[in-house]
PDB file of C-alpha atoms in Angstrom:
ATOM      1  CA  MET A   1      -3.978  -4.925  -9.383  1.00  0.00           C
ATOM      2  CA  GLY A   2      -4.422  -8.373  -7.830  1.00  0.00           C
ATOM      3  CA  LEU A   3      -1.482  -9.673  -9.871  1.00  0.00           C
ATOM      4  CA  VAL A   4       0.729  -6.873  -8.547  1.00  0.00           C
ATOM      5  CA  ALA A   5      -0.486  -7.549  -4.997  1.00  0.00           C
ATOM      6  CA  ASN A   6       0.503 -11.223  -5.263  1.00  0.00           C
ATOM      7  CA  CYS A   7       4.006 -10.298  -6.354  1.00  0.00           C
ATOM      8  CA  ILE A   8       4.462  -7.792  -3.506  1.00  0.00           C
ATOM      9  CA  GLU A   9       3.090 -10.328  -1.058  1.00  0.00           C
ATOM     10  CA  ASP A  10       5.570 -12.922  -2.347  1.00  0.00           C
ATOM     11  CA  ALA A  11       8.351 -10.404  -1.617  1.00  0.00           C
ATOM     12  CA  GLY A  12       7.252 -10.386   2.045  1.00  0.00           C
ATOM     13  CA  ILE A  13       5.070  -7.273   2.292  1.00  0.00           C
ATOM     14  CA  PRO A  14       1.357  -7.597   3.154  1.00  0.00           C
ATOM     15  CA  THR A  15      -1.120  -5.959   0.779  1.00  0.00           C
ATOM     16  CA  VAL A  16      -4.783  -5.073   0.620  1.00  0.00           C
ATOM     17  CA  CYS A  17      -6.596  -4.446  -2.672  1.00  0.00           C
ATOM     18  CA  LEU A  18      -9.500  -2.059  -2.784  1.00  0.00           C
ATOM     19  CA  SER A  19     -11.742  -3.299  -5.599  1.00  0.00           C
ATOM     20  CA  LEU A  20     -14.514  -1.741  -7.657  1.00  0.00           C
ATOM     21  CA  ILE A  21     -15.074  -5.036  -9.519  1.00  0.00           C
ATOM     22  CA  PRO A  22     -14.443  -7.688  -6.844  1.00  0.00           C
ATOM     23  CA  PRO A  23     -15.050 -10.788  -9.017  1.00  0.00           C
ATOM     24  CA  LEU A  24     -12.192  -9.679 -11.262  1.00  0.00           C
ATOM     25  CA  THR A  25      -9.787  -8.814  -8.438  1.00  0.00           C
ATOM     26  CA  ARG A  26     -10.645 -11.975  -6.506  1.00  0.00           C
ATOM     27  CA  ALA A  27     -10.080 -14.080  -9.622  1.00  0.00           C
ATOM     28  CA  THR A  28      -6.369 -13.178  -9.462  1.00  0.00           C
ATOM     29  CA  GLY A  29      -6.125 -14.927  -6.074  1.00  0.00           C
ATOM     30  CA  ALA A  30      -5.191 -11.655  -4.339  1.00  0.00           C
ATOM     31  CA  PRO A  31      -4.708 -12.215  -0.595  1.00  0.00           C
ATOM     32  CA  ARG A  32      -6.883  -9.416   0.834  1.00  0.00           C
ATOM     33  CA  VAL A  33      -9.666  -7.801  -1.205  1.00  0.00           C
ATOM     34  CA  VAL A  34     -12.077  -5.120  -0.011  1.00  0.00           C
ATOM     35  CA  GLY A  35     -15.013  -4.491  -2.360  1.00  0.00           C
ATOM     36  CA  VAL A  36     -16.755  -1.147  -2.565  1.00  0.00           C
ATOM     37  CA  GLY A  37     -19.600  -0.240  -4.927  1.00  0.00           C
ATOM     38  CA  HIS A  38     -18.109   2.996  -6.236  1.00  0.00           C
ATOM     39  CA  PRO A  39     -18.116   4.095  -9.899  1.00  0.00           C
ATOM     40  CA  MET A  40     -15.038   3.763 -12.123  1.00  0.00           C
ATOM     41  CA  GLY A  41     -12.527   6.559 -11.600  1.00  0.00           C
ATOM     42  CA  LEU A  42     -13.817   7.339  -8.094  1.00  0.00           C
ATOM     43  CA  PRO A  43     -12.392   4.628  -5.802  1.00  0.00           C
ATOM     44  CA  PHE A  44     -12.314   6.890  -2.738  1.00  0.00           C
ATOM     45  CA  GLY A  45     -15.470   8.823  -3.541  1.00  0.00           C
ATOM     46  CA  LEU A  46     -16.146  12.337  -4.691  1.00  0.00           C
ATOM     47  CA  PRO A  47     -13.534  15.114  -4.902  1.00  0.00           C
ATOM     48  CA  ASP A  48     -13.154  17.298  -1.787  1.00  0.00           C
ATOM     49  CA  ASP A  49     -15.180  14.895   0.370  1.00  0.00           C
ATOM     50  CA  ALA A  50     -12.460  14.368   2.987  1.00  0.00           C
ATOM     51  CA  VAL A  51     -14.761  12.860   5.604  1.00  0.00           C
ATOM     52  CA  ASN A  52     -15.936   9.971   3.422  1.00  0.00           C
ATOM     53  CA  GLN A  53     -12.506   9.476   1.848  1.00  0.00           C
ATOM     54  CA  ARG A  54     -10.950   9.088   5.292  1.00  0.00           C
ATOM     55  CA  GLU A  55     -13.717   6.826   6.551  1.00  0.00           C
ATOM     56  CA  LEU A  56     -13.290   4.486   3.576  1.00  0.00           C
ATOM     57  CA  LEU A  57      -9.500   4.421   3.847  1.00  0.00           C
ATOM     58  CA  HIS A  58      -9.759   3.697   7.574  1.00  0.00           C
ATOM     59  CA  ALA A  59     -12.237   0.876   6.872  1.00  0.00           C
ATOM     60  CA  VAL A  60      -9.929  -0.660   4.235  1.00  0.00           C
ATOM     61  CA  LEU A  61      -6.964  -0.598   6.635  1.00  0.00           C
ATOM     62  CA  GLU A  62      -8.984  -2.066   9.502  1.00  0.00           C
ATOM     63  CA  ALA A  63     -10.353  -4.788   7.220  1.00  0.00           C
ATOM     64  CA  ALA A  64      -6.792  -5.715   6.239  1.00  0.00           C
ATOM     65  CA  THR A  65      -5.815  -6.229   9.878  1.00  0.00           C
ATOM     66  CA  GLU A  66      -8.768  -8.546  10.447  1.00  0.00           C
ATOM     67  CA  MET A  67      -8.002 -10.816   7.483  1.00  0.00           C
ATOM     68  CA  LYS A  68      -6.112 -13.896   8.606  1.00  0.00           C
ATOM     69  CA  GLN A  69      -6.010 -16.182   5.593  1.00  0.00           C
ATOM     70  CA  PRO A  70      -5.353 -16.099   1.823  1.00  0.00           C
ATOM     71  CA  ARG A  71      -8.127 -14.897  -0.494  1.00  0.00           C
ATOM     72  CA  SER A  72      -9.948 -13.023   2.226  1.00  0.00           C
ATOM     73  CA  TYR A  73     -12.779 -10.813   1.024  1.00  0.00           C
ATOM     74  CA  VAL A  74     -15.060  -8.293   2.620  1.00  0.00           C
ATOM     75  CA  GLU A  75     -17.541  -5.929   1.047  1.00  0.00           C
ATOM     76  CA  LEU A  76     -18.082  -2.504   2.575  1.00  0.00           C
ATOM     77  CA  PRO A  77     -21.710  -1.399   2.696  1.00  0.00           C
ATOM     78  CA  ARG A  78     -21.662   2.059   1.147  1.00  0.00           C
ATOM     79  CA  GLN A  79     -24.336   3.938  -0.755  1.00  0.00           C
ATOM     80  CA  TRP A  80     -23.211   6.103  -3.651  1.00  0.00           C
ATOM     81  CA  PRO A  81     -24.844   9.547  -3.336  1.00  0.00           C
ATOM     82  CA  GLU A  82     -25.585  10.077  -7.050  1.00  0.00           C
ATOM     83  CA  ARG A  83     -27.937   8.527  -9.580  1.00  0.00           C
ATOM     84  CA  ARG A  84     -26.305   5.833 -11.715  1.00  0.00           C
ATOM     85  CA  SER A  85     -26.468   7.944 -14.887  1.00  0.00           C
ATOM     86  CA  VAL A  86     -24.606  10.786 -13.132  1.00  0.00           C
ATOM     87  CA  ALA A  87     -22.171   8.450 -11.380  1.00  0.00           C
ATOM     88  CA  MET A  88     -21.086   6.809 -14.658  1.00  0.00           C
ATOM     89  CA  ARG A  89     -18.519   9.372 -15.717  1.00  0.00           C
ATOM     90  CA  GLU A  90     -17.060   8.246 -19.016  1.00  0.00           C
ATOM     91  CA  PRO A  91     -13.767   9.342 -20.546  1.00  0.00           C
ATOM     92  CA  GLN A  92     -14.097  12.379 -22.802  1.00  0.00           C
ATOM     93  CA  THR A  93     -13.486  10.223 -25.864  1.00  0.00           C
ATOM     94  CA  PRO A  94     -14.126   6.460 -26.015  1.00  0.00           C
ATOM     95  CA  PRO A  95     -10.978   4.398 -25.294  1.00  0.00           C
ATOM     96  CA  PRO A  96      -9.041   3.228 -28.372  1.00  0.00           C
ATOM     97  CA  ILE A  97     -10.132  -0.403 -27.898  1.00  0.00           C
ATOM     98  CA  ALA A  98     -13.805   0.662 -27.839  1.00  0.00           C
ATOM     99  CA  GLN A  99     -13.301   2.689 -31.023  1.00  0.00           C
ATOM    100  CA  LEU A 100     -11.629  -0.306 -32.661  1.00  0.00           C
ATOM    101  CA  LEU A 101     -14.466  -2.642 -31.652  1.00  0.00           C
ATOM    102  CA  THR A 102     -17.031  -0.226 -33.061  1.00  0.00           C
ATOM    103  CA  LYS A 103     -15.264  -0.515 -36.408  1.00  0.00           C
ATOM    104  CA  LYS A 104     -14.456  -4.238 -36.143  1.00  0.00           C
ATOM    105  CA  PRO A 105     -17.004  -5.832 -33.793  1.00  0.00           C
ATOM    106  CA  TRP A 106     -15.818  -9.343 -34.622  1.00  0.00           C
ATOM    107  CA  LEU A 107     -12.671  -8.616 -32.561  1.00  0.00           C
ATOM    108  CA  LEU A 108     -14.753  -8.616 -29.359  1.00  0.00           C
ATOM    109  CA  SER A 109     -14.427 -12.390 -28.988  1.00  0.00           C
ATOM    110  CA  ARG A 110     -10.667 -11.957 -29.197  1.00  0.00           C
ATOM    111  CA  LEU A 111     -10.718  -9.361 -26.427  1.00  0.00           C
ATOM    112  CA  ILE A 112     -12.869 -11.590 -24.233  1.00  0.00           C
ATOM    113  CA  ALA A 113     -10.582 -14.551 -24.848  1.00  0.00           C
ATOM    114  CA  GLY A 114      -7.531 -12.452 -23.944  1.00  0.00           C
ATOM    115  CA  ASP A 115      -6.066 -13.271 -27.346  1.00  0.00           C
ATOM    116  CA  VAL A 116      -3.885 -10.170 -27.532  1.00  0.00           C
ATOM    117  CA  PRO A 117      -1.837  -9.542 -30.689  1.00  0.00           C
ATOM    118  CA  ASP A 118       1.944  -9.396 -30.393  1.00  0.00           C
ATOM    119  CA  HIS A 119       3.602  -6.637 -28.418  1.00  0.00           C
ATOM    120  CA  HIS A 120       3.472  -3.117 -29.666  1.00  0.00           C
ATOM    121  CA  PRO A 121       6.914  -1.922 -30.781  1.00  0.00           C
ATOM    122  CA  ARG A 122       6.753   0.839 -28.138  1.00  0.00           C
ATOM    123  CA  ALA A 123       6.575  -1.722 -25.357  1.00  0.00           C
ATOM    124  CA  ARG A 124       9.806  -1.748 -23.408  1.00  0.00           C
ATOM    125  CA  ASP A 125      10.997  -2.554 -19.971  1.00  0.00           C
ATOM    126  CA  PRO A 126      10.024  -0.130 -17.235  1.00  0.00           C
ATOM    127  CA  ASP A 127      12.841   2.124 -16.124  1.00  0.00           C
ATOM    128  CA  PRO A 128      12.562   3.111 -12.467  1.00  0.00           C
ATOM    129  CA  GLY A 129      14.751   6.150 -13.145  1.00  0.00           C
ATOM    130  CA  ARG A 130      12.013   7.921 -15.074  1.00  0.00           C
TER     131      ARG A 130
ATOM    132  CA  MET B   1     -24.556  -7.444  -2.061  1.00  0.00           C
ATOM    133  CA  MET B   2     -23.183  -4.908  -4.522  1.00  0.00           C
ATOM    134  CA  ASP B   3     -23.660  -5.347  -8.262  1.00  0.00           C
ATOM    135  CA  PRO B   4     -19.988  -5.270  -9.267  1.00  0.00           C
ATOM    136  CA  TYR B   5     -20.807  -4.276 -12.844  1.00  0.00           C
ATOM    137  CA  ARG B   6     -23.321  -1.549 -11.995  1.00  0.00           C
ATOM    138  CA  TYR B   7     -21.289   1.428 -13.165  1.00  0.00           C
ATOM    139  CA  LEU B   8     -19.763  -0.131 -16.275  1.00  0.00           C
ATOM    140  CA  PRO B   9     -20.933   0.681 -19.790  1.00  0.00           C
ATOM    141  CA  PHE B  10     -22.496  -2.241 -21.655  1.00  0.00           C
ATOM    142  CA  LEU B  11     -19.405  -3.388 -23.515  1.00  0.00           C
ATOM    143  CA  SER B  12     -17.066  -3.216 -20.501  1.00  0.00           C
ATOM    144  CA  ARG B  13     -19.604  -5.088 -18.406  1.00  0.00           C
ATOM    145  CA  LYS B  14     -19.711  -7.902 -20.932  1.00  0.00           C
ATOM    146  CA  VAL B  15     -15.919  -8.139 -21.194  1.00  0.00           C
ATOM    147  CA  MET B  16     -15.187  -7.903 -17.453  1.00  0.00           C
ATOM    148  CA  ARG B  17     -17.842 -10.460 -16.568  1.00  0.00           C
ATOM    149  CA  ALA B  18     -16.376 -12.885 -19.098  1.00  0.00           C
ATOM    150  CA  TRP B  19     -12.853 -12.305 -17.763  1.00  0.00           C
ATOM    151  CA  ALA B  20     -13.918 -12.851 -14.154  1.00  0.00           C
ATOM    152  CA  GLU B  21     -15.667 -16.104 -15.071  1.00  0.00           C
ATOM    153  CA  ARG B  22     -12.776 -17.369 -17.172  1.00  0.00           C
ATOM    154  CA  GLU B  23      -9.940 -16.452 -14.814  1.00  0.00           C
ATOM    155  CA  LYS B  24      -8.699 -19.263 -12.622  1.00  0.00           C
ATOM    156  CA  PRO B  25      -6.843 -18.208  -9.488  1.00  0.00           C
ATOM    157  CA  PRO B  26      -3.259 -19.466  -9.336  1.00  0.00           C
ATOM    158  CA  PRO B  27      -2.907 -22.703  -7.350  1.00  0.00           C
ATOM    159  CA  ARG B  28      -0.284 -21.146  -5.075  1.00  0.00           C
ATOM    160  CA  GLU B  29      -1.684 -18.703  -2.561  1.00  0.00           C
ATOM    161  CA  SER B  30       0.244 -15.522  -1.856  1.00  0.00           C
ATOM    162  CA  TRP B  31       0.159 -14.541   1.783  1.00  0.00           C
ATOM    163  CA  THR B  32       2.336 -12.518   4.128  1.00  0.00           C
ATOM    164  CA  ALA B  33       0.942 -11.925   7.617  1.00  0.00           C
ATOM    165  CA  MET B  34       1.074  -8.401   8.995  1.00  0.00           C
ATOM    166  CA  ALA B  35       4.173  -8.209  11.152  1.00  0.00           C
ATOM    167  CA  LYS B  36       3.100  -5.225  13.257  1.00  0.00           C
ATOM    168  CA  PRO B  37      -0.158  -3.757  14.504  1.00  0.00           C
ATOM    169  CA  LEU B  38      -1.639  -1.150  12.174  1.00  0.00           C
ATOM    170  CA  SER B  39      -0.806   1.589  14.661  1.00  0.00           C
ATOM    171  CA  ARG B  40       2.912   0.885  14.167  1.00  0.00           C
ATOM    172  CA  SER B  41       2.813   0.070  10.440  1.00  0.00           C
ATOM    173  CA  ARG B  42       4.223   2.183   7.630  1.00  0.00           C
ATOM    174  CA  VAL B  43       1.686   2.351   4.801  1.00  0.00           C
ATOM    175  CA  ALA B  44       2.202   2.997   1.064  1.00  0.00           C
ATOM    176  CA  LEU B  45      -0.312   3.359  -1.759  1.00  0.00           C
ATOM    177  CA  ILE B  46      -0.234   2.109  -5.349  1.00  0.00           C
ATOM    178  CA  SER B  47      -2.753   3.623  -7.764  1.00  0.00           C
ATOM    179  CA  SER B  48      -3.605   2.296 -11.214  1.00  0.00           C
ATOM    180  CA  ALA B  49      -4.734   5.744 -12.400  1.00  0.00           C
ATOM    181  CA  GLY B  50      -1.684   6.423 -14.599  1.00  0.00           C
ATOM    182  CA  ILE B  51      -0.251   9.248 -12.453  1.00  0.00           C
ATOM    183  CA  ALA B  52       3.158  10.726 -13.305  1.00  0.00           C
ATOM    184  CA  MET B  53       4.946  13.747 -11.837  1.00  0.00           C
ATOM    185  CA  ARG B  54       5.128  16.716 -14.184  1.00  0.00           C
ATOM    186  CA  GLY B  55       8.661  16.531 -15.547  1.00  0.00           C
ATOM    187  CA  ASP B  56       8.661  12.734 -15.450  1.00  0.00           C
ATOM    188  CA  GLU B  57       7.755  10.934 -18.634  1.00  0.00           C
ATOM    189  CA  PRO B  58       3.958  10.626 -18.639  1.00  0.00           C
ATOM    190  CA  PHE B  59       2.308   7.236 -19.221  1.00  0.00           C
ATOM    191  CA  ASP B  60       2.287   6.521 -22.957  1.00  0.00           C
ATOM    192  CA  GLN B  61      -1.183   7.327 -24.243  1.00  0.00           C
ATOM    193  CA  GLN B  62      -0.100   7.669 -27.854  1.00  0.00           C
ATOM    194  CA  GLY B  63       1.179   4.094 -27.847  1.00  0.00           C
ATOM    195  CA  GLU B  64      -2.266   2.853 -26.877  1.00  0.00           C
ATOM    196  CA  CYS B  65      -3.948   5.068 -29.476  1.00  0.00           C
ATOM    197  CA  ASP B  66      -1.623   3.559 -32.105  1.00  0.00           C
ATOM    198  CA  ASP B  67      -2.263  -0.003 -30.870  1.00  0.00           C
ATOM    199  CA  PRO B  68      -5.426  -0.374 -28.764  1.00  0.00           C
ATOM    200  CA  TRP B  69      -4.330  -3.851 -27.617  1.00  0.00           C
ATOM    201  CA  TRP B  70      -1.345  -2.323 -25.835  1.00  0.00           C
ATOM    202  CA  GLY B  71      -1.234  -0.404 -22.542  1.00  0.00           C
ATOM    203  CA  ASP B  72       1.823   1.183 -20.941  1.00  0.00           C
ATOM    204  CA  PRO B  73       3.061  -1.387 -18.345  1.00  0.00           C
ATOM    205  CA  THR B  74       5.621   0.893 -16.647  1.00  0.00           C
ATOM    206  CA  TRP B  75       5.480   2.524 -13.207  1.00  0.00           C
ATOM    207  CA  ARG B  76       6.165   5.895 -11.621  1.00  0.00           C
ATOM    208  CA  ALA B  77       7.143   6.960  -8.112  1.00  0.00           C
ATOM    209  CA  LEU B  78       5.262   9.786  -6.391  1.00  0.00           C
ATOM    210  CA  PRO B  79       6.505  11.629  -3.287  1.00  0.00           C
ATOM    211  CA  LEU B  80       4.268  11.867  -0.237  1.00  0.00           C
ATOM    212  CA  GLU B  81       3.833  15.620  -0.738  1.00  0.00           C
ATOM    213  CA  VAL B  82       2.370  15.220  -4.241  1.00  0.00           C
ATOM    214  CA  SER B  83      -0.896  16.987  -5.044  1.00  0.00           C
ATOM    215  CA  GLU B  84      -3.078  17.252  -8.132  1.00  0.00           C
ATOM    216  CA  THR B  85      -1.187  20.317  -9.413  1.00  0.00           C
ATOM    217  CA  ASP B  86       2.077  18.319  -9.570  1.00  0.00           C
ATOM    218  CA  VAL B  87       0.933  15.463 -11.793  1.00  0.00           C
ATOM    219  CA  VAL B  88      -0.245  14.388 -15.217  1.00  0.00           C
ATOM    220  CA  ILE B  89      -2.883  11.640 -15.200  1.00  0.00           C
ATOM    221  CA  GLN B  90      -2.965   9.538 -18.380  1.00  0.00           C
ATOM    222  CA  HIS B  91      -5.685   6.896 -18.449  1.00  0.00           C
ATOM    223  CA  LEU B  92      -7.933   6.553 -21.481  1.00  0.00           C
ATOM    224  CA  HIS B  93     -10.569   4.377 -19.790  1.00  0.00           C
ATOM    225  CA  ILE B  94     -11.795   6.712 -17.047  1.00  0.00           C
ATOM    226  CA  ASP B  95     -12.888  10.316 -16.688  1.00  0.00           C
ATOM    227  CA  THR B  96      -9.720  11.708 -15.087  1.00  0.00           C
ATOM    228  CA  ARG B  97     -11.284  15.052 -14.118  1.00  0.00           C
ATOM    229  CA  PRO B  98     -12.393  14.124 -10.560  1.00  0.00           C
ATOM    230  CA  ALA B  99      -8.837  12.925  -9.775  1.00  0.00           C
ATOM    231  CA  GLU B 100      -7.376  16.060 -11.379  1.00  0.00           C
ATOM    232  CA  GLN B 101      -9.632  18.135  -9.138  1.00  0.00           C
ATOM    233  CA  ASP B 102      -8.664  16.195  -5.975  1.00  0.00           C
ATOM    234  CA  LEU B 103      -5.920  13.597  -6.170  1.00  0.00           C
ATOM    235  CA  ASN B 104      -7.211  11.988  -2.949  1.00  0.00           C
ATOM    236  CA  VAL B 105     -10.020  10.455  -5.018  1.00  0.00           C
ATOM    237  CA  VAL B 106      -7.483   7.988  -6.446  1.00  0.00           C
ATOM    238  CA  LEU B 107      -4.477   8.444  -4.119  1.00  0.00           C
ATOM    239  CA  PRO B 108      -5.679   9.514  -0.661  1.00  0.00           C
ATOM    240  CA  LEU B 109      -2.330  10.656   0.753  1.00  0.00           C
ATOM    241  CA  ARG B 110      -3.742  13.577   2.760  1.00  0.00           C
ATOM    242  CA  ARG B 111      -6.202  11.150   4.355  1.00  0.00           C
ATOM    243  CA  LEU B 112      -3.353   8.742   5.115  1.00  0.00           C
ATOM    244  CA  GLU B 113      -1.461  11.593   6.829  1.00  0.00           C
ATOM    245  CA  GLU B 114      -4.534  12.355   8.911  1.00  0.00           C
ATOM    246  CA  LEU B 115      -4.776   8.704   9.985  1.00  0.00           C
ATOM    247  CA  ALA B 116      -1.073   8.787  10.916  1.00  0.00           C
ATOM    248  CA  SER B 117      -1.575  11.913  13.035  1.00  0.00           C
ATOM    249  CA  GLU B 118      -4.440  10.122  14.810  1.00  0.00           C
ATOM    250  CA  ASN B 119      -2.144   7.097  15.409  1.00  0.00           C
ATOM    251  CA  VAL B 120      -4.428   4.803  13.425  1.00  0.00           C
ATOM    252  CA  ILE B 121      -1.345   3.905  11.369  1.00  0.00           C
ATOM    253  CA  GLY B 122       2.320   4.194  12.337  1.00  0.00           C
ATOM    254  CA  ASP B 123       3.463   6.469   9.543  1.00  0.00           C
ATOM    255  CA  VAL B 124       3.101   7.212   5.856  1.00  0.00           C
ATOM    256  CA  SER B 125       5.794   6.010   3.479  1.00  0.00           C
ATOM    257  CA  PRO B 126       7.834   8.805   1.867  1.00  0.00           C
ATOM    258  CA  ARG B 127       7.133   7.270  -1.576  1.00  0.00           C
ATOM    259  CA  HIS B 128       4.039   6.002  -3.356  1.00  0.00           C
ATOM    260  CA  PHE B 129       3.526   4.578  -6.813  1.00  0.00           C
ATOM    261  CA  SER B 130       1.342   4.488  -9.887  1.00  0.00           C
ATOM    262  CA  ILE B 131       0.839   2.159 -12.780  1.00  0.00           C
ATOM    263  CA  MET B 132      -1.734   2.541 -15.574  1.00  0.00           C
ATOM    264  CA  GLY B 133      -4.419  -0.091 -15.219  1.00  0.00           C
ATOM    265  CA  TYR B 134      -5.350  -0.889 -18.829  1.00  0.00           C
ATOM    266  CA  ILE B 135      -2.967  -3.762 -19.528  1.00  0.00           C
ATOM    267  CA  LEU B 136      -4.273  -6.716 -21.522  1.00  0.00           C
ATOM    268  CA  ASP B 137      -0.990  -8.626 -21.658  1.00  0.00           C
ATOM    269  CA  ALA B 138       0.247  -8.791 -18.067  1.00  0.00           C
ATOM    270  CA  THR B 139       3.669 -10.281 -18.889  1.00  0.00           C
ATOM    271  CA  THR B 140       5.748  -7.129 -18.350  1.00  0.00           C
ATOM    272  CA  LEU B 141       3.534  -6.091 -15.448  1.00  0.00           C
ATOM    273  CA  THR B 142       4.114  -9.291 -13.494  1.00  0.00           C
ATOM    274  CA  GLU B 143       7.682 -10.050 -14.614  1.00  0.00           C
ATOM    275  CA  VAL B 144       9.244  -6.579 -14.495  1.00  0.00           C
ATOM    276  CA  THR B 145       7.025  -3.882 -13.036  1.00  0.00           C
ATOM    277  CA  ALA B 146       5.640  -5.694  -9.985  1.00  0.00           C
ATOM    278  CA  PRO B 147       9.036  -7.066  -8.834  1.00  0.00           C
ATOM    279  CA  GLN B 148      10.537  -3.563  -9.209  1.00  0.00           C
ATOM    280  CA  LEU B 149       7.682  -2.121  -7.158  1.00  0.00           C
ATOM    281  CA  ALA B 150       8.195  -4.821  -4.529  1.00  0.00           C
ATOM    282  CA  GLY B 151      11.899  -3.888  -4.398  1.00  0.00           C
ATOM    283  CA  ALA B 152      11.134  -0.192  -3.965  1.00  0.00           C
ATOM    284  CA  LEU B 153       8.600  -0.923  -1.211  1.00  0.00           C
ATOM    285  CA  THR B 154      11.141  -3.135   0.553  1.00  0.00           C
ATOM    286  CA  ASP B 155      13.750  -0.347   0.332  1.00  0.00           C
ATOM    287  CA  ASP B 156      11.208   2.036   1.871  1.00  0.00           C
ATOM    288  CA  GLU B 157      10.551  -0.429   4.737  1.00  0.00           C
ATOM    289  CA  VAL B 158       6.827  -0.463   4.045  1.00  0.00           C
ATOM    290  CA  ASP B 159       4.698  -2.693   6.314  1.00  0.00           C
ATOM    291  CA  LEU B 160       1.391  -2.581   4.404  1.00  0.00           C
ATOM    292  CA  VAL B 161       0.512  -1.654   0.824  1.00  0.00           C
ATOM    293  CA  VAL B 162      -2.936  -0.485  -0.256  1.00  0.00           C
ATOM    294  CA  LEU B 163      -3.609  -1.062  -3.959  1.00  0.00           C
ATOM    295  CA  VAL B 164      -6.178   1.317  -5.398  1.00  0.00           C
ATOM    296  CA  PRO B 165      -7.873   0.586  -8.729  1.00  0.00           C
ATOM    297  CA  VAL B 166      -9.742   3.099 -10.868  1.00  0.00           C
TER     298      VAL B 166
END
């Protein structure tokens, strides 16, 4: 998301990135990053918890207004209400890349290196009309 | 300080940590100052949850199943009124059920409306956007998708964009 933020920023619109993994988002050079220690899939907290969702969104917006220079970062102190084992909701089936690496573990170094094979034939330019 | 890898399974933790350590920020720094106070700013959201309106083409999950190195790099527009019953969420790397129960978990538009009614922000953009966050090769994302999103946000006269990961 940091890469997208940079592009929008370059077009003249300010951005703020919420981040669940701040080292990764900050590594893109994104201008404004707000870290929050929430589990994957739950950036704004638990379903139907409007009070905490609003409080976090408000905090992200306020943080953005206080950031005055590139690569600003702030971490919001928030406690997740569940045990880690409960909070780690996984997809119902492992992602395709995880299934592939189970079968061919030697490909892990390729994933880490970002050595991605050539484009899939389905890849095509985005069409905003969709 | 938070442990940024706390909620990741072992393999993802290893990969993400390696990526964060390897990545070098671009030498040029992107920065646009906020032109208006928050209380007069129009705000839009971009989610990476892979959200598409029912009736729109959903994000391509089959393509990723066929080639796990590929992720759909396209984008979708979502109207302000959208709720969880209007959308299909396609993202193979998260449990999508919390977001399907309450879309505000990943795209807090009702919360944004509340903040607008309290004059914390100026107003809420009529249009918001989603991409699907699992993209290993960012070429199309940065060269096609992001500029198109920037164009749409400019058309909508947005003053501040909040990017929301999953």
